[in-house]
Tab-separated table of C-alpha atoms in Angstrom:
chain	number	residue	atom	x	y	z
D	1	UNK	CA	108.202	153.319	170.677
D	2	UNK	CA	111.184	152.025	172.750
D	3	UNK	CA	114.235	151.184	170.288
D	4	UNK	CA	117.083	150.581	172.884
D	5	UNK	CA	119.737	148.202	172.385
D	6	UNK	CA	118.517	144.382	173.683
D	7	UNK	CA	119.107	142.805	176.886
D	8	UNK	CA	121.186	139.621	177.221
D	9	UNK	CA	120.631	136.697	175.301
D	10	UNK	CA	118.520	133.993	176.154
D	11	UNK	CA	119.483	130.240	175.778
D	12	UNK	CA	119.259	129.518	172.017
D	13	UNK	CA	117.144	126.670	170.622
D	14	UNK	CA	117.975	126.108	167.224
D	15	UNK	CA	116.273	123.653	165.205
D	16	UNK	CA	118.729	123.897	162.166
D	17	UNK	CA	121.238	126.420	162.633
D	18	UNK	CA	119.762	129.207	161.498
D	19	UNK	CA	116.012	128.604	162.342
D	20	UNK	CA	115.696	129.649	166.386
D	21	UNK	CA	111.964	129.517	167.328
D	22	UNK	CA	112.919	131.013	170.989
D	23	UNK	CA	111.445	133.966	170.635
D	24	UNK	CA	108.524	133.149	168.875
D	25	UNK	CA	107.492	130.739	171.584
D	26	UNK	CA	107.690	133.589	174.180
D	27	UNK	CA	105.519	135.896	171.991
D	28	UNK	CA	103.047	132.733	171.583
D	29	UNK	CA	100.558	133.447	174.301
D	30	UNK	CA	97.188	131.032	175.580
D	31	UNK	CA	93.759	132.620	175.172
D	32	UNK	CA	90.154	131.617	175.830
D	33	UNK	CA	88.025	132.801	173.380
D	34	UNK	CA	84.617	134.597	174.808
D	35	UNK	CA	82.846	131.604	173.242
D	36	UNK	CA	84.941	129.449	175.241
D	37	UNK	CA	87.314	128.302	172.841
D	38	UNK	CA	90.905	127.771	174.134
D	39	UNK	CA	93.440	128.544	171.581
D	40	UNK	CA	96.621	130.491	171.654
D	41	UNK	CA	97.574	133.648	169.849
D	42	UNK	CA	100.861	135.527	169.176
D	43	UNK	CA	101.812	139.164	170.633
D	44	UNK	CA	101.901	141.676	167.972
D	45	UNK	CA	104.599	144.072	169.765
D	46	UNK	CA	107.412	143.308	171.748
D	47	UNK	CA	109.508	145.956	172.956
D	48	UNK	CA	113.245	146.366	173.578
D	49	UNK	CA	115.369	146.335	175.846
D	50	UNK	CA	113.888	144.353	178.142
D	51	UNK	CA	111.313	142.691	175.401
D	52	UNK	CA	107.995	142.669	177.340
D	53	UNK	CA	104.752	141.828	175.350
D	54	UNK	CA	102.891	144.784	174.017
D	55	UNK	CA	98.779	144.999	173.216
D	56	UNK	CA	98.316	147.147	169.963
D	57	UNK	CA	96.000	150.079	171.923
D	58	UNK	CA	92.542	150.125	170.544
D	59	UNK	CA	93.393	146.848	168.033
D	60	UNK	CA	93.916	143.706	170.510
D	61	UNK	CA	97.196	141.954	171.387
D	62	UNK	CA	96.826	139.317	168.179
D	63	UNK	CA	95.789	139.113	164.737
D	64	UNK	CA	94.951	136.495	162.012
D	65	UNK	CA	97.921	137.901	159.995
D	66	UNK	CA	100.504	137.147	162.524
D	67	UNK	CA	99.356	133.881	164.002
D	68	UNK	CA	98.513	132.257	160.382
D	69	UNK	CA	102.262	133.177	159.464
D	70	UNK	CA	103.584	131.634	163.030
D	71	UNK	CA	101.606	128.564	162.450
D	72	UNK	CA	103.734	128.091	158.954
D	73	UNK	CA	106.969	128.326	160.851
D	74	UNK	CA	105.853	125.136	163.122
D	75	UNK	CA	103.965	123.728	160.380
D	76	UNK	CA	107.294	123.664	158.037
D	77	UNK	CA	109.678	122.524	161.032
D	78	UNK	CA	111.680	119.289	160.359
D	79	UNK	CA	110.816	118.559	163.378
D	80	UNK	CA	106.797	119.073	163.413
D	81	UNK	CA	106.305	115.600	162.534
D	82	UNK	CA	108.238	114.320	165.605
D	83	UNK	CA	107.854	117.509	168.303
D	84	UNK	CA	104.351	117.211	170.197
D	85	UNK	CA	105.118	120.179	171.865
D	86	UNK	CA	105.383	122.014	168.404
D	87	UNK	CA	102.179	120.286	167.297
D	88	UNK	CA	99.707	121.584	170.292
D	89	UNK	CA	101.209	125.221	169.544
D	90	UNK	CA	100.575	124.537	165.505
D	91	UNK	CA	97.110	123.462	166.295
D	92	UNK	CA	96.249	125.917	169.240
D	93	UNK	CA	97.150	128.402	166.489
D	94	UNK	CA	95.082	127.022	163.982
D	95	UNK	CA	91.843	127.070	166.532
D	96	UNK	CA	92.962	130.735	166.790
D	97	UNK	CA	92.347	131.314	162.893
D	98	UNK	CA	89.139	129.330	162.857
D	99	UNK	CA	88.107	131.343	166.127
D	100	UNK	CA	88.110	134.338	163.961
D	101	UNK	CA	85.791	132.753	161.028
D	102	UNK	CA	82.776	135.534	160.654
D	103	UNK	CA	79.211	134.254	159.493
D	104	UNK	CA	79.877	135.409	155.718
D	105	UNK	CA	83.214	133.359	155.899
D	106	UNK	CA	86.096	136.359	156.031
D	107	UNK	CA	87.479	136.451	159.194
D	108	UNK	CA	88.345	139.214	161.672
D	109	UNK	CA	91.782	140.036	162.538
D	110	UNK	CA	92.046	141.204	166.030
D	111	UNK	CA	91.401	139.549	169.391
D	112	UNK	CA	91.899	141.451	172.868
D	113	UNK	CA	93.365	139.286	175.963
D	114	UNK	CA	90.026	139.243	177.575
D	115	UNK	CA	89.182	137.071	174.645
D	116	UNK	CA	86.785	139.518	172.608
D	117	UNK	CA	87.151	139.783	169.046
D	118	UNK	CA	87.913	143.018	167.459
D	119	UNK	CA	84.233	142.990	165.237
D	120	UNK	CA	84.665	147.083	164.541
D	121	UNK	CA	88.231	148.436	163.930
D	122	UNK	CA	89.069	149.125	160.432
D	123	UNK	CA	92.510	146.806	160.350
D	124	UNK	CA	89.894	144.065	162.455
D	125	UNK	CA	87.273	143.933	160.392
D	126	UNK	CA	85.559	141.053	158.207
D	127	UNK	CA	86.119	142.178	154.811
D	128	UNK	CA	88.051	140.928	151.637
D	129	UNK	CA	91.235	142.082	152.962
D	130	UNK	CA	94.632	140.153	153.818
D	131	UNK	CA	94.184	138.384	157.303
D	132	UNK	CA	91.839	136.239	154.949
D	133	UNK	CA	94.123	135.700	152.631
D	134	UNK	CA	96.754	134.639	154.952
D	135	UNK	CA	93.895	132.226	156.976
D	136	UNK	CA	93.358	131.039	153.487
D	137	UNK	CA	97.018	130.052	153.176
D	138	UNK	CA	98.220	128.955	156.146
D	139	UNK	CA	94.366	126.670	156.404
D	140	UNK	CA	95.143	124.938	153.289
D	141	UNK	CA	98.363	124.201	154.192
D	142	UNK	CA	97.922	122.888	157.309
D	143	UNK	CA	95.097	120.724	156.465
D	144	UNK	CA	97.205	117.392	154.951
D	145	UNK	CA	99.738	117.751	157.297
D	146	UNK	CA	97.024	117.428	159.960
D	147	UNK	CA	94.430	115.517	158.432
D	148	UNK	CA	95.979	111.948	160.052
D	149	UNK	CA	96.541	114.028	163.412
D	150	UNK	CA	93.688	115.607	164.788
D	151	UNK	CA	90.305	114.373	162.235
D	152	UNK	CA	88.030	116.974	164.244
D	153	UNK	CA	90.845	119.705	163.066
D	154	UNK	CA	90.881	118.943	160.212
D	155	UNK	CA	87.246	118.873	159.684
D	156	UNK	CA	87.245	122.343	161.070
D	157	UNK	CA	89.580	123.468	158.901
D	158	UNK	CA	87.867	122.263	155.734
D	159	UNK	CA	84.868	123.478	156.490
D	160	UNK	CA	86.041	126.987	157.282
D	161	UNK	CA	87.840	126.771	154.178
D	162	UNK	CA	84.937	125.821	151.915
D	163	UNK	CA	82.947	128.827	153.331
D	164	UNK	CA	85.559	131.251	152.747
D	165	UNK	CA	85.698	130.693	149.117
D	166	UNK	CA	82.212	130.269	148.937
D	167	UNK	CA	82.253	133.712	150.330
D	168	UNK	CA	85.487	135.332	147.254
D	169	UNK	CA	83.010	133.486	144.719
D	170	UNK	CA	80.105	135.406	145.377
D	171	UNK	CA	82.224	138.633	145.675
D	172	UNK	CA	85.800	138.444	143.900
D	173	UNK	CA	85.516	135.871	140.830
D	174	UNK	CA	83.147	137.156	138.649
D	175	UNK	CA	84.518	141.130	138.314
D	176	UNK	CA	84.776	142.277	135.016
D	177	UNK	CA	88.397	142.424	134.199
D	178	UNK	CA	88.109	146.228	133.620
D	179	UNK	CA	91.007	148.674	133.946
D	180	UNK	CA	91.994	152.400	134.301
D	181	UNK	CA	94.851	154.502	134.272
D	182	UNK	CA	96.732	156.265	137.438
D	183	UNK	CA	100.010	158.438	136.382
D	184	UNK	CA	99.805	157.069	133.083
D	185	UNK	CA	99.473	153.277	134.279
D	186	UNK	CA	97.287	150.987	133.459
D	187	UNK	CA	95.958	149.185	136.256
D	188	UNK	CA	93.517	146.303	136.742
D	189	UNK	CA	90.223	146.663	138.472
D	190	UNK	CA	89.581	143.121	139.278
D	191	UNK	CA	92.044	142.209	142.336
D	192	UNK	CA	91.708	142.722	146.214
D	193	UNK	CA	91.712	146.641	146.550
D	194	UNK	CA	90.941	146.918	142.618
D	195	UNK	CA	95.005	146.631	142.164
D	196	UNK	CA	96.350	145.423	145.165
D	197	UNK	CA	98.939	142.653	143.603
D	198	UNK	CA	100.171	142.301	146.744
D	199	UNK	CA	96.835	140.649	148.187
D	200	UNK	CA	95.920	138.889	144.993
D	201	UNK	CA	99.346	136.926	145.262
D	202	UNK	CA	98.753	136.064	148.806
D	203	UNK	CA	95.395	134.687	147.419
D	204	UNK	CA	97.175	132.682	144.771
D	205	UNK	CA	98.975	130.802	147.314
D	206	UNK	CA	96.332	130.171	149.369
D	207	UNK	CA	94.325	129.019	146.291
D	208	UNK	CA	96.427	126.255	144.857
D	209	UNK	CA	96.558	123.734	147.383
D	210	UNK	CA	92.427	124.453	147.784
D	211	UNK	CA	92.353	123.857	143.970
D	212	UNK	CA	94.554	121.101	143.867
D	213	UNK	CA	92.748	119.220	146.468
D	214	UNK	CA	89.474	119.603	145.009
D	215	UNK	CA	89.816	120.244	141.635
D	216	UNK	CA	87.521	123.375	141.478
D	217	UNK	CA	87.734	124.382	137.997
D	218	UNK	CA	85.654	127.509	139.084
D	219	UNK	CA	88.690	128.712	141.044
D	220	UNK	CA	91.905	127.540	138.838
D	221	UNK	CA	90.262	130.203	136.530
D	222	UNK	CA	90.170	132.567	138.883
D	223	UNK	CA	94.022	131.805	139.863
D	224	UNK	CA	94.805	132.623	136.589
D	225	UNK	CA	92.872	135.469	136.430
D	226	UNK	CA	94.592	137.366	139.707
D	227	UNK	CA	98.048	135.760	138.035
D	228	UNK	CA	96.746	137.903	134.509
D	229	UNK	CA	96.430	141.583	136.817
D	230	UNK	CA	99.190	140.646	138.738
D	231	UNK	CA	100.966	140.701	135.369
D	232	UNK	CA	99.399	143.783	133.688
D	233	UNK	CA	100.731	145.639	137.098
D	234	UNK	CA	104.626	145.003	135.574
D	235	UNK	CA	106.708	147.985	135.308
D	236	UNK	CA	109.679	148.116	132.815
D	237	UNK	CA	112.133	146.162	131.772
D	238	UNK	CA	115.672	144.309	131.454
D	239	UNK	CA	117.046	147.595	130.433
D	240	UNK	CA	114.194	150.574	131.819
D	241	UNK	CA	113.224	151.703	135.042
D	242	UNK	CA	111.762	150.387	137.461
D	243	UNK	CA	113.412	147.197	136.054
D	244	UNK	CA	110.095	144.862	135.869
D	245	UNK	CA	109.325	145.130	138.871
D	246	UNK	CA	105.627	144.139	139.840
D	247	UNK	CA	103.720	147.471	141.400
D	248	UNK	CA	101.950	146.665	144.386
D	249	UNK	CA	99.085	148.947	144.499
D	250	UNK	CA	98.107	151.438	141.592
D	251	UNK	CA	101.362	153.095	140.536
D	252	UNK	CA	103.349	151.984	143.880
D	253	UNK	CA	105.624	149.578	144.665
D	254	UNK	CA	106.185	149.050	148.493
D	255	UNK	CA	108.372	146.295	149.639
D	256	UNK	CA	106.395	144.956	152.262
D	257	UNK	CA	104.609	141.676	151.161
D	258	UNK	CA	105.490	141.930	147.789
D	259	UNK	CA	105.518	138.514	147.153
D	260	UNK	CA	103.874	138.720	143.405
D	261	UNK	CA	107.083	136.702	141.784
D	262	UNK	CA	107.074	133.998	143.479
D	263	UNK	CA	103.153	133.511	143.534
D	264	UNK	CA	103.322	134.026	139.714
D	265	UNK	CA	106.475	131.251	139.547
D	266	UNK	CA	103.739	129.020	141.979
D	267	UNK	CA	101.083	129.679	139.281
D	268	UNK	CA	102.885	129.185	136.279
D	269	UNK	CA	103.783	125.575	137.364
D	270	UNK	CA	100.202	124.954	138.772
D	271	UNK	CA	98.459	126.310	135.572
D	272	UNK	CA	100.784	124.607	133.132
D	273	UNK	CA	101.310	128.096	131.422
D	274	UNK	CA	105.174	129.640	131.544
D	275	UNK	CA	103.870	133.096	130.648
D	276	UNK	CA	103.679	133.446	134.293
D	277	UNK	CA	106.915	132.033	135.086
D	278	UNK	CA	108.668	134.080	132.764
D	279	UNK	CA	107.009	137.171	134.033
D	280	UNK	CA	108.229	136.761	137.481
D	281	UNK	CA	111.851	135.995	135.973
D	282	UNK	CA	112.016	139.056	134.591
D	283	UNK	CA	111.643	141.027	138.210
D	284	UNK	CA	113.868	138.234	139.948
D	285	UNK	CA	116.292	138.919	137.458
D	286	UNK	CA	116.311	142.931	136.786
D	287	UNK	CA	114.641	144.208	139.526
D	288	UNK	CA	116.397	142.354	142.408
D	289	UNK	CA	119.794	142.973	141.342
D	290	UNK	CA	119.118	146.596	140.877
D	291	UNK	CA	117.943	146.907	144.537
D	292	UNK	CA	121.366	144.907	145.629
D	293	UNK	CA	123.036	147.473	143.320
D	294	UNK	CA	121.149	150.394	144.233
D	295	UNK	CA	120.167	149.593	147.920
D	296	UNK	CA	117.412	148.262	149.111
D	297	UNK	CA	114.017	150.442	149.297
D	298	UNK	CA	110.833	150.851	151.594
D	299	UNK	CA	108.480	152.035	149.080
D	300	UNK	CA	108.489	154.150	145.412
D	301	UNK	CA	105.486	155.612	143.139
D	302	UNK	CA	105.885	156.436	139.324
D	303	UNK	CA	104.351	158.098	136.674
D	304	UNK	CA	104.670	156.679	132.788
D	305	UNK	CA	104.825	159.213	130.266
D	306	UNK	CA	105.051	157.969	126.536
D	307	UNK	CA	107.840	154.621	127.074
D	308	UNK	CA	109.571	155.598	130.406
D	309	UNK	CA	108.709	156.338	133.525
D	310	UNK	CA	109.396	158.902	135.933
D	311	UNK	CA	109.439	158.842	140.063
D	312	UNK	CA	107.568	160.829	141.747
D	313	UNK	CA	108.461	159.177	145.406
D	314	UNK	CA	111.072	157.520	146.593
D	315	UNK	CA	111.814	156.255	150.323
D	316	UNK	CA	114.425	154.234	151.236
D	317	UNK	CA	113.456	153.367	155.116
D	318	UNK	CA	112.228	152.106	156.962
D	319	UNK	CA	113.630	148.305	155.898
D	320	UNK	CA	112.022	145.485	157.554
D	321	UNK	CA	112.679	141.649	156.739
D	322	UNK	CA	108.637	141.224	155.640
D	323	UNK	CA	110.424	143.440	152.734
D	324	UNK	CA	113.478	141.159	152.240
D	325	UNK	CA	111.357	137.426	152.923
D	326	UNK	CA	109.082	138.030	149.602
D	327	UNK	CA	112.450	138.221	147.585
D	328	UNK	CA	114.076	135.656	149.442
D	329	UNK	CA	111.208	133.289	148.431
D	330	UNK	CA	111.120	134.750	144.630
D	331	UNK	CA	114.953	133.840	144.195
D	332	UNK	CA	114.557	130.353	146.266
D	333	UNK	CA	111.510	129.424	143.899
D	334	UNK	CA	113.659	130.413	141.115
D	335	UNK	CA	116.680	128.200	141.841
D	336	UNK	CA	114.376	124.960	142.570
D	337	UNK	CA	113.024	125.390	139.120
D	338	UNK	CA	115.735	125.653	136.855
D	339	UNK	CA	118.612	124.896	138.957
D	340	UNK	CA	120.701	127.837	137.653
D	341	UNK	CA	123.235	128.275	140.856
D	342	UNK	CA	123.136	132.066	140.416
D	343	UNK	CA	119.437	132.322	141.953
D	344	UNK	CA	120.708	130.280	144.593
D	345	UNK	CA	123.813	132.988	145.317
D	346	UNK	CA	120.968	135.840	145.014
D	347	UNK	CA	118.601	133.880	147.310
D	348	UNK	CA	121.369	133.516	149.707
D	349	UNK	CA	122.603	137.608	149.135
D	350	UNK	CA	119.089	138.961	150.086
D	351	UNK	CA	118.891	136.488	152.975
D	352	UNK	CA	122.418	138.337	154.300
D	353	UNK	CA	120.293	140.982	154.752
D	354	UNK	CA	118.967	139.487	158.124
D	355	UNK	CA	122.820	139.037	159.267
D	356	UNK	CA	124.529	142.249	158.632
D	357	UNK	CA	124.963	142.757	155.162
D	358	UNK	CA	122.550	145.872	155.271
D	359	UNK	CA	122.766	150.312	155.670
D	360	UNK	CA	123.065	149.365	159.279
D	361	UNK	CA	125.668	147.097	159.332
D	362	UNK	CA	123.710	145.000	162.238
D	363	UNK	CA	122.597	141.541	162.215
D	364	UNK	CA	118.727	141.985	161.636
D	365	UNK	CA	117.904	138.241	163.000
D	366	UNK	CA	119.466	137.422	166.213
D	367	UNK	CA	121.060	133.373	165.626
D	368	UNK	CA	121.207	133.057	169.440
D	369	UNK	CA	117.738	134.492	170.604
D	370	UNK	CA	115.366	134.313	167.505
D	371	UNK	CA	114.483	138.136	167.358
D	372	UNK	CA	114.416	139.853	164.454
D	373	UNK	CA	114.410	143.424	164.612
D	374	UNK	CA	111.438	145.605	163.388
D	375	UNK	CA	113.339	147.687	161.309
D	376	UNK	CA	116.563	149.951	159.844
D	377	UNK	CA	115.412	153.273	160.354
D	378	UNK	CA	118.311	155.067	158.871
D	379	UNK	CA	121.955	153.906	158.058
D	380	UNK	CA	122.544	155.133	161.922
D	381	UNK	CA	119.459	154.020	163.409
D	382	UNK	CA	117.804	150.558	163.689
D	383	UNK	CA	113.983	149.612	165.565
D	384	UNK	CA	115.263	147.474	168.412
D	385	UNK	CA	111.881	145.825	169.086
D	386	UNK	CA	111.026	142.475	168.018
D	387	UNK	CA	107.357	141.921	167.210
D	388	UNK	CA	105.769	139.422	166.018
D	389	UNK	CA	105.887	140.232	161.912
D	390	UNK	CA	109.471	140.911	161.859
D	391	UNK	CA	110.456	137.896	163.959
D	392	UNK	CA	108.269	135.426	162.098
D	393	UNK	CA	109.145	136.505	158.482
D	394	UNK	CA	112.934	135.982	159.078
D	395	UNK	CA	112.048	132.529	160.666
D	396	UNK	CA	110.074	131.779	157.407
D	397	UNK	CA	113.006	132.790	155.137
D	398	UNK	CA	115.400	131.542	156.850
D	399	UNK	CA	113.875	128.282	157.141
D	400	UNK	CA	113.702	127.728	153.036
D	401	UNK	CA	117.442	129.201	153.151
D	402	UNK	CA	118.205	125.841	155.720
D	403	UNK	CA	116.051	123.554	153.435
D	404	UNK	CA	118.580	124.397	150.160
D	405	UNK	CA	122.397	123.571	150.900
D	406	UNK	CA	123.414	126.134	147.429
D	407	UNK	CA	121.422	128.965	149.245
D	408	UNK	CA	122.681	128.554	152.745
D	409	UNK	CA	126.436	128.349	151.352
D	410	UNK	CA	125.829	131.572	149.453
D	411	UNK	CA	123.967	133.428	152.628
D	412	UNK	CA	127.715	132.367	154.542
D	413	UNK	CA	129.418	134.404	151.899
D	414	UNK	CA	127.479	137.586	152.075
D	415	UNK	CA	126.476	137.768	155.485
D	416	UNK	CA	128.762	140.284	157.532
């Protein structure tokens, strides 16, 4: 893995002053599907110093995951209503996602530049599993915005939508809520991966627009049903370790897509039940300000014994900013809904993150080229690359730190 410093700049193009969609658009990259479909993708790997486009060996050079989260960051422009040039690479990416639709409505993640899907590898294939998730969200988001834009689209899109949760009814909605214990935890059985949180709040997000738009009383029960073992998966409290935070996956907590606060908040308000809100207040408001205390983590595992509970791992790197985005969002969510200016000063403290206020002391997110670095290895040592996760998350935060004056003001004052 090449982690040299970066060449020189290129010529920014900043859409808000933060927001710089340069690099993106390089990664962004044509392809002709083997059915003959002409889309475009986005390069998973790109690789410093000279930041040429990378396949992933064996995988395919881009994935459902990444191009669902690059069509948000066109998607939410302020200028997507207005830049054509933004639109064709929105929808080229969206014929990319529905590309990937399998007959039993999951999609695979992985396409090779010949144009053959990935059918076989195990992060490719078309299982219950996040690239679905993430076509679920980014689909019904895209589909209003669209709907007046391109009507064969937008069919498209509603269609492949429809089968997929045709598909997570037959397979996801109806498992008894049953539970078991792991260190002395109590963990759901019922979400993606029995207790992956982190999956069943991507789902959430994806699910409320689809349930919004169609009223599927089927499915608001099942929101509130990933929302209830996202909640049982809490650990601690205001004043106990680990500070309710929300575990990802059994009895661990990785920082990586943990974006369970801010899908509860999202719930809460779609559900008309504050339980939910007030659960994710209590890791915005314990758990976040630890890690700012503390220092920011990559992943930790715990054991309960009686009331408290123990660690039993603890790493602090690598840091990436699809660890710092989920909180970003959280703390964003947070100050829209009660207006309480000190979630906007947090929001804008674990934004600084991406500009220098980190072990590293480097600015994560370029301003002037729109790379984000793939990661802090140590306090001494930072992942010079700029793939396509890294790059796109910061984009996403940073665009909801632009679109909230209190946040951006705060994000000036801690960034280094």
């Amino acid at each position: 893995m090449a982690c040299g410093k970066p060449a020189v700049n290129q010529t920014p193009s900043i859409e808000a002053g933060l927001v710089n969609t340069n690099h993106l658009n390089l990664l962004y990259t044509p392809v002709t599907f083997s059915t003959g479909t002409n889309a475009a993708g986005i390069y998973i790997y790109c690789e410093a110093p000279d930041y040429h486009l990378v396949e992933a060996a064996g995988e395919g050079f881009a994935c459902v995951d990444d191009v669902a989260r690059a069509a948000q960051v066109y998607l939410r422009s302020s200028n997507f209503s207005a830049d054509t040039a933004m639109q064709t690479k929105a929808f080229n990416l969206l014929r990319f996602i529905l590309e990937m639709q399998s007959d039993n409505g999951y999609f695979y993640n992985f396409v090779f530049t010949s144009g053959l899907i990935n059918k076989a590898g195990i992060t490719s294939i078309n299982n219950p599993n996040w690239w679905s998730w993430r076509a679920l969200q980014t689909l019904t988001e895209a589909a209003p915005l669209i709907k007046n834009m391109d009507v064969q689209l937008f069919s498209d899109i509603d269609a492949a939508i429809n089968k997929l949760v045709a598909q997570i009814k037959i397979d996801l909605v109806n498992l008894p809520q049953a539970t078991k214990t792991v260190n002395g935890i109590t963990v759901p059985e019922w979400l993606p991966a029995g207790s992956g949180t982190d999956q069943a709040a991507l789902l959430i997000l994806g699910l409320i627009p689809y349930c919004s738009s169609t009223g599927d009383a089927v499915m608001t029960d099942y929101i509130r049903k990933l929302a209830d073992g996202i909640a049982l998966m809490q650990a601690g409290d205001s004043t106990q370790y680990p500070y309710a935070c929300f575990l990802s996956w059994e009895n661990t907590w990785h920082a990586y897509g943990n974006i369970q606060a801010y899908a509860l908040m999202r719930a809460g308000a779609f559900l008309n039940d504050p339980q939910y809100t007030t659960k994710a207040m209590a890791e915005i408001d314990n758990f976040y300000p630890w890690l700012l205390l503390n220092g920011f983590k990559s992943s930790f595992s715990i054991a309960k014994n009686g009331n408290t509970y123990q660690t039993l791992t603890d790493k602090d790197y690598e840091q990436i900013a699809y660890g710092i985005s989920p909180m970003v969002f959280a703390a964003i969510e947070a100050y829209k809904m009660n207006g309480q200016d000190k979630y906007a000063d947090l929001a804008g403290q674990l934004a600084a993150w991406l500009l220098g206020a980190n072990d590293a002391a480097i600015n994560m997110y370029d301003i002037s080229t729109g790379r984000c670095y793939d990661g802090i290895i140590s306090a001494n040592s930072v992942n010079y690359n700029a793939g396509a996760e890294s790059t796109i998350e910061a984009l996403l935060a940073l665009q909801n730190v632009e679109n909230n004056p209190a946040v951006k003001t705060a994000l000036d004052k801690y960034k280094k």
